[in-house]
Every structure is written in C-alpha cells, then in structure tokens.
Amino acid sequence: MLIAPSILNANNLDLKSDIQAAVTAGIRRFHIDIMDGHFVPNLSFGPQLVSDFKAQFPEIEAEIHLMSNQPEVLVPAFVKAGADLVELHYEAMTEEELNKWLDYLNEQHVKAGLVLSPDTPVTVLTKFKAKIQQVLLMTVYPGFGGQKFLPTAVSKVKQANELLAGQLPIEVDGGINAVTAKTARDAGASVIVAGSYIFKSGAIAGQVDELMEILR
Ligand code: DX5
Ligand code: ZN
C-alpha cells in the first residue's frame, strides 16, 4: 500500500513544513493536483512548485495529476520540472493525443498514468494499458478537495483489477478518510490519495500514522 498525500489542501504559505511533517511520518510520494481553470473550474499549482519540491526533496516522488486539456504546454513543462509520474485524464483530450503524450512520457522515462473521472467506464483502459504504469480512478468529480467519496467507485476498482488481471496499480483519489481508505483497499486499490484528511487536521503526522495503521 502506498499513501500519496495531495498537497492541494495544505497551507500554501507553509508547504515546506507540511510536506516535511508527512515525510518524517514515512511518506515517500506526494500527489500534486494541477488544475487549469478550464478542464476543471479551479486553479492550483504550476511547474515551479514541482521543481522547488524536487530540489528540496529529491528522494521523494512527485506524482502529477494533470487536470488540463492543454497537454502540449503542460506535459513537457512538468517533465522538465522533474515529475516522477504524470497522470493524464481520459476526458481531457482525444485518444490520438492521449496516445501521443503517453508515448512521450514513456520515451522520457517518466511514469505514465491514466485517470478516469467517475462517469468514464473502466473498459477504456484496455486500449492504453500497454503504455501506462498506473491507473487513477477518481472517487469524486475532479476540481476540489474536501468532497465526499462516491460509493459507485468501489465496483469500478474491482472491475479495473479484473480487466487488467491485477497487473497495474490502481489508485483512488477523493474523499479518502479512515473509513473510505479501508473500503478502497478492500476493493483492490493499492495507492491511496488523501488530501484534507491529512492536511486539514492540524496533526499531519498523526493522520499519516493512522492511515498507515489502517492500511497495514
Ligand atoms: C480533486 C483532487 C484530489 C483532492 C483530494 O480534484 O484530484 O486530489 O485534492 O482531496 P480530498 O482528499 O480532500 O478529497
Ligand atoms: Zn488528485
């Protein structure tokens, strides 16, 4: 099990100490939500944040959840910034573009992920499974932290695992807390994103410990 905290709801003016607290508690990957104000109605971080992060925490993985339909601008920018994994939304571009950018990530030796929003069927994974190293199934509609976990996602995790014969890690993102983390794990997810549960608590290390304990 891997826990990847989303820093979207961390304190922007205190990012370094919030990240450090999670690293000290044992976190080895962060989930960085990139929102463009177009594919989703919200704005978040840019490539500078990722290059500063990698300069400060070179051993820790930066996983980029790209919520944008401008891959030609942003995918190379995040690769250049040092992203370890870039996750592209199926809904954000044509299948031709998706193939092109997944190939680009593979050539650049950056891990590639495919993200499915709640209404996208898992069957689309079949077409892209050879080009990706991880699947991200959204458990909320993308755009904001602090939303409620959609129970319909549970059967999608199971279906995706069956379809892929368990060959790719399945990640879940949105509305994860002590209860839904266990639900997702029991359904077959092996990477868990948690944002507000970890960073809105005022006790980052304690929340990480609790999730680790639950998912042990
Ligand atoms: C939503 C983002 C999530 C979100 C998770 O669009 O992709 O990563 O920040 O936040 P919580 O855990 O608060 O739902
Ligand atoms: Zn995310």
XYZ file of C-alpha atoms and ligand atoms in Angstrom:
231
model
C 0.000 0.000 0.000
C 1.177 3.434 -0.858
C -0.262 6.617 0.628
C 0.214 9.685 -1.581
C -0.908 12.851 0.207
C -2.451 15.538 -2.007
C -0.998 18.916 -1.071
C -3.958 20.781 -2.603
C -5.416 21.475 0.812
C -2.138 22.021 2.633
C -1.358 25.566 3.754
C 0.244 27.234 0.719
C 2.283 29.513 2.950
C 3.512 26.580 4.985
C 4.032 23.973 2.278
C 7.588 23.045 3.177
C 6.853 22.297 6.801
C 3.592 20.495 5.948
C 5.426 18.296 3.421
C 8.311 17.724 5.822
C 5.909 16.587 8.545
C 4.439 13.973 6.196
C 7.904 12.847 5.024
C 9.039 12.436 8.624
C 5.951 10.278 9.199
C 7.099 7.969 6.363
C 5.526 9.374 3.171
C 7.561 8.702 0.001
C 5.258 10.112 -2.700
C 3.132 13.254 -2.959
C 0.145 13.755 -5.245
C 0.271 17.194 -6.844
C -3.029 18.369 -8.325
C -2.670 20.606 -11.364
C -5.886 22.476 -12.202
C -6.093 24.816 -15.167
C -9.346 26.740 -14.576
C -10.692 25.244 -17.811
C -10.886 21.445 -17.671
C -11.852 21.989 -14.034
C -13.188 25.231 -12.506
C -10.276 25.762 -10.137
C -6.619 26.782 -10.215
C -3.750 25.279 -8.279
C -0.015 24.873 -8.851
C 2.432 25.156 -11.747
C 5.775 23.590 -12.754
C 7.766 25.880 -10.433
C 6.202 24.210 -7.409
C 7.340 20.810 -8.720
C 10.917 21.896 -9.409
C 11.153 23.525 -5.973
C 9.720 20.354 -4.431
C 12.267 18.103 -6.198
C 15.138 20.430 -5.244
C 14.113 20.206 -1.605
C 13.017 16.544 -1.531
C 14.956 14.765 -4.328
C 14.271 11.273 -2.945
C 10.516 11.776 -2.698
C 8.296 11.081 -5.722
C 6.214 13.852 -7.301
C 3.065 12.427 -8.874
C 1.347 14.947 -11.131
C -2.437 14.680 -11.521
C -2.933 16.818 -14.600
C -6.440 18.258 -14.793
C -5.980 20.190 -18.019
C -6.781 19.938 -21.707
C -3.560 21.661 -22.691
C -1.131 18.717 -22.679
C 1.104 20.281 -25.353
C 2.016 23.085 -22.971
C 1.914 21.346 -19.635
C 3.186 17.783 -20.082
C 6.699 18.838 -21.245
C 6.775 21.570 -18.593
C 6.108 19.128 -15.762
C 8.561 16.584 -17.150
C 11.201 19.303 -17.244
C 10.317 20.289 -13.681
C 11.214 16.766 -12.514
C 7.878 14.940 -12.260
C 8.308 11.243 -11.476
C 4.841 10.274 -12.679
C 2.344 12.199 -14.834
C -1.315 11.190 -14.861
C -3.475 12.251 -17.824
C -7.274 12.433 -17.862
C -9.020 10.289 -20.479
C -11.710 13.014 -20.758
C -9.255 15.865 -21.366
C -8.077 15.015 -24.881
C -8.654 12.862 -27.944
C -7.434 9.265 -27.937
C -4.874 10.283 -30.550
C -3.464 12.971 -28.260
C -3.551 10.617 -25.315
C -1.505 8.052 -27.224
C 0.948 10.741 -28.256
C 1.511 12.032 -24.712
C 1.678 8.579 -23.131
C 4.345 7.671 -25.726
C 6.179 10.900 -24.895
C 6.205 10.078 -21.168
C 7.477 6.563 -21.881
C 10.270 7.972 -24.069
C 11.190 10.436 -21.334
C 11.289 7.596 -18.761
C 8.669 9.333 -16.660
C 5.967 7.004 -15.333
C 2.621 7.480 -17.079
C -0.822 7.178 -15.540
C -4.322 7.281 -16.961
C -7.078 8.968 -14.917
C -10.762 8.162 -15.259
C -13.412 10.551 -13.934
C -16.392 8.953 -12.165
C -18.559 8.670 -15.313
C -15.914 7.109 -17.587
C -16.160 3.305 -17.911
C -13.115 1.230 -16.990
C -13.278 -0.589 -20.340
C -11.314 2.282 -21.967
C -8.265 1.058 -20.023
C -7.861 -1.878 -22.405
C -6.699 0.440 -25.191
C -3.980 2.102 -23.140
C -2.824 -0.499 -20.623
C 0.405 -1.245 -22.510
C 1.516 2.390 -22.215
C 0.798 3.100 -18.558
C 2.287 2.180 -15.212
C -0.680 3.187 -13.032
C -4.440 3.763 -13.188
C -6.137 6.532 -11.213
C -9.844 6.100 -10.582
C -11.440 9.301 -9.335
C -13.661 8.778 -6.318
C -15.020 12.361 -6.596
C -15.623 14.633 -9.604
C -12.273 16.376 -10.154
C -11.826 20.041 -9.238
C -11.868 20.459 -5.488
C -10.569 18.887 -2.315
C -12.836 18.075 0.601
C -15.620 16.320 -1.348
C -17.443 13.148 -0.381
C -16.234 9.709 -1.596
C -18.566 8.306 -4.295
C -19.509 4.721 -3.347
C -20.047 3.858 -7.043
C -16.254 3.912 -7.397
C -15.892 0.711 -5.375
C -17.197 -1.556 -8.110
C -15.043 0.285 -10.663
C -11.904 -0.566 -8.681
C -12.905 -4.225 -8.726
C -13.755 -4.151 -12.441
C -10.469 -2.427 -13.305
C -8.472 -5.033 -11.395
C -10.305 -7.834 -13.188
C -9.860 -6.203 -16.587
C -6.134 -5.687 -16.008
C -5.657 -9.035 -14.263
C -4.129 -7.170 -11.333
C -1.143 -6.120 -13.440
C -1.256 -2.357 -12.781
C -1.541 -0.481 -9.502
C -4.958 1.119 -9.041
C -5.021 4.453 -7.240
C -8.066 6.195 -5.787
C -8.408 9.950 -5.259
C -11.063 11.983 -3.477
C -12.917 11.808 -0.191
C -10.464 9.426 1.453
C -10.655 9.137 5.230
C -10.120 6.326 7.739
C -13.296 4.557 6.616
C -13.159 5.050 2.831
C -9.432 4.189 2.685
C -10.263 0.741 4.003
C -13.208 0.401 1.604
C -10.936 1.275 -1.333
C -8.166 -1.064 -0.154
C -10.628 -3.932 0.300
C -11.899 -3.319 -3.258
C -8.340 -3.694 -4.582
C -6.791 -0.217 -4.644
C -3.076 -0.157 -3.835
C -2.350 3.590 -3.950
C -4.439 5.928 -1.826
C -4.515 9.720 -2.234
C -5.616 11.710 0.794
C -5.750 15.493 0.919
C -7.895 17.217 3.504
C -7.844 14.168 5.792
C -4.090 14.672 6.213
C -3.585 18.420 5.801
C -6.740 19.952 7.265
C -6.353 18.138 10.541
C -3.718 20.228 12.293
C -1.936 16.949 13.119
C -0.281 15.774 9.893
C 1.968 13.058 11.342
C -0.874 11.637 13.427
C -3.177 11.378 10.399
C -0.462 9.694 8.298
C 0.213 7.217 11.130
C -3.484 6.466 11.420
C -3.894 5.803 7.689
C -0.766 3.637 7.648
C -2.075 1.652 10.578
C -5.487 1.151 8.984
C -3.984 0.069 5.667
C -1.302 -2.157 7.146
C -9.686 16.548 -6.673
C -8.236 16.197 -6.480
C -7.932 15.432 -5.248
C -8.217 16.151 -3.967
C -8.179 15.200 -2.832
O -9.841 17.061 -7.966
O -7.799 15.412 -7.559
O -6.575 15.002 -5.277
O -7.315 17.178 -3.717
O -8.602 15.883 -1.715
P -9.516 15.211 -0.606
O -8.714 14.088 -0.029
O -9.763 16.313 0.343
O -10.763 14.722 -1.281
Zn -5.859 14.485 -7.490
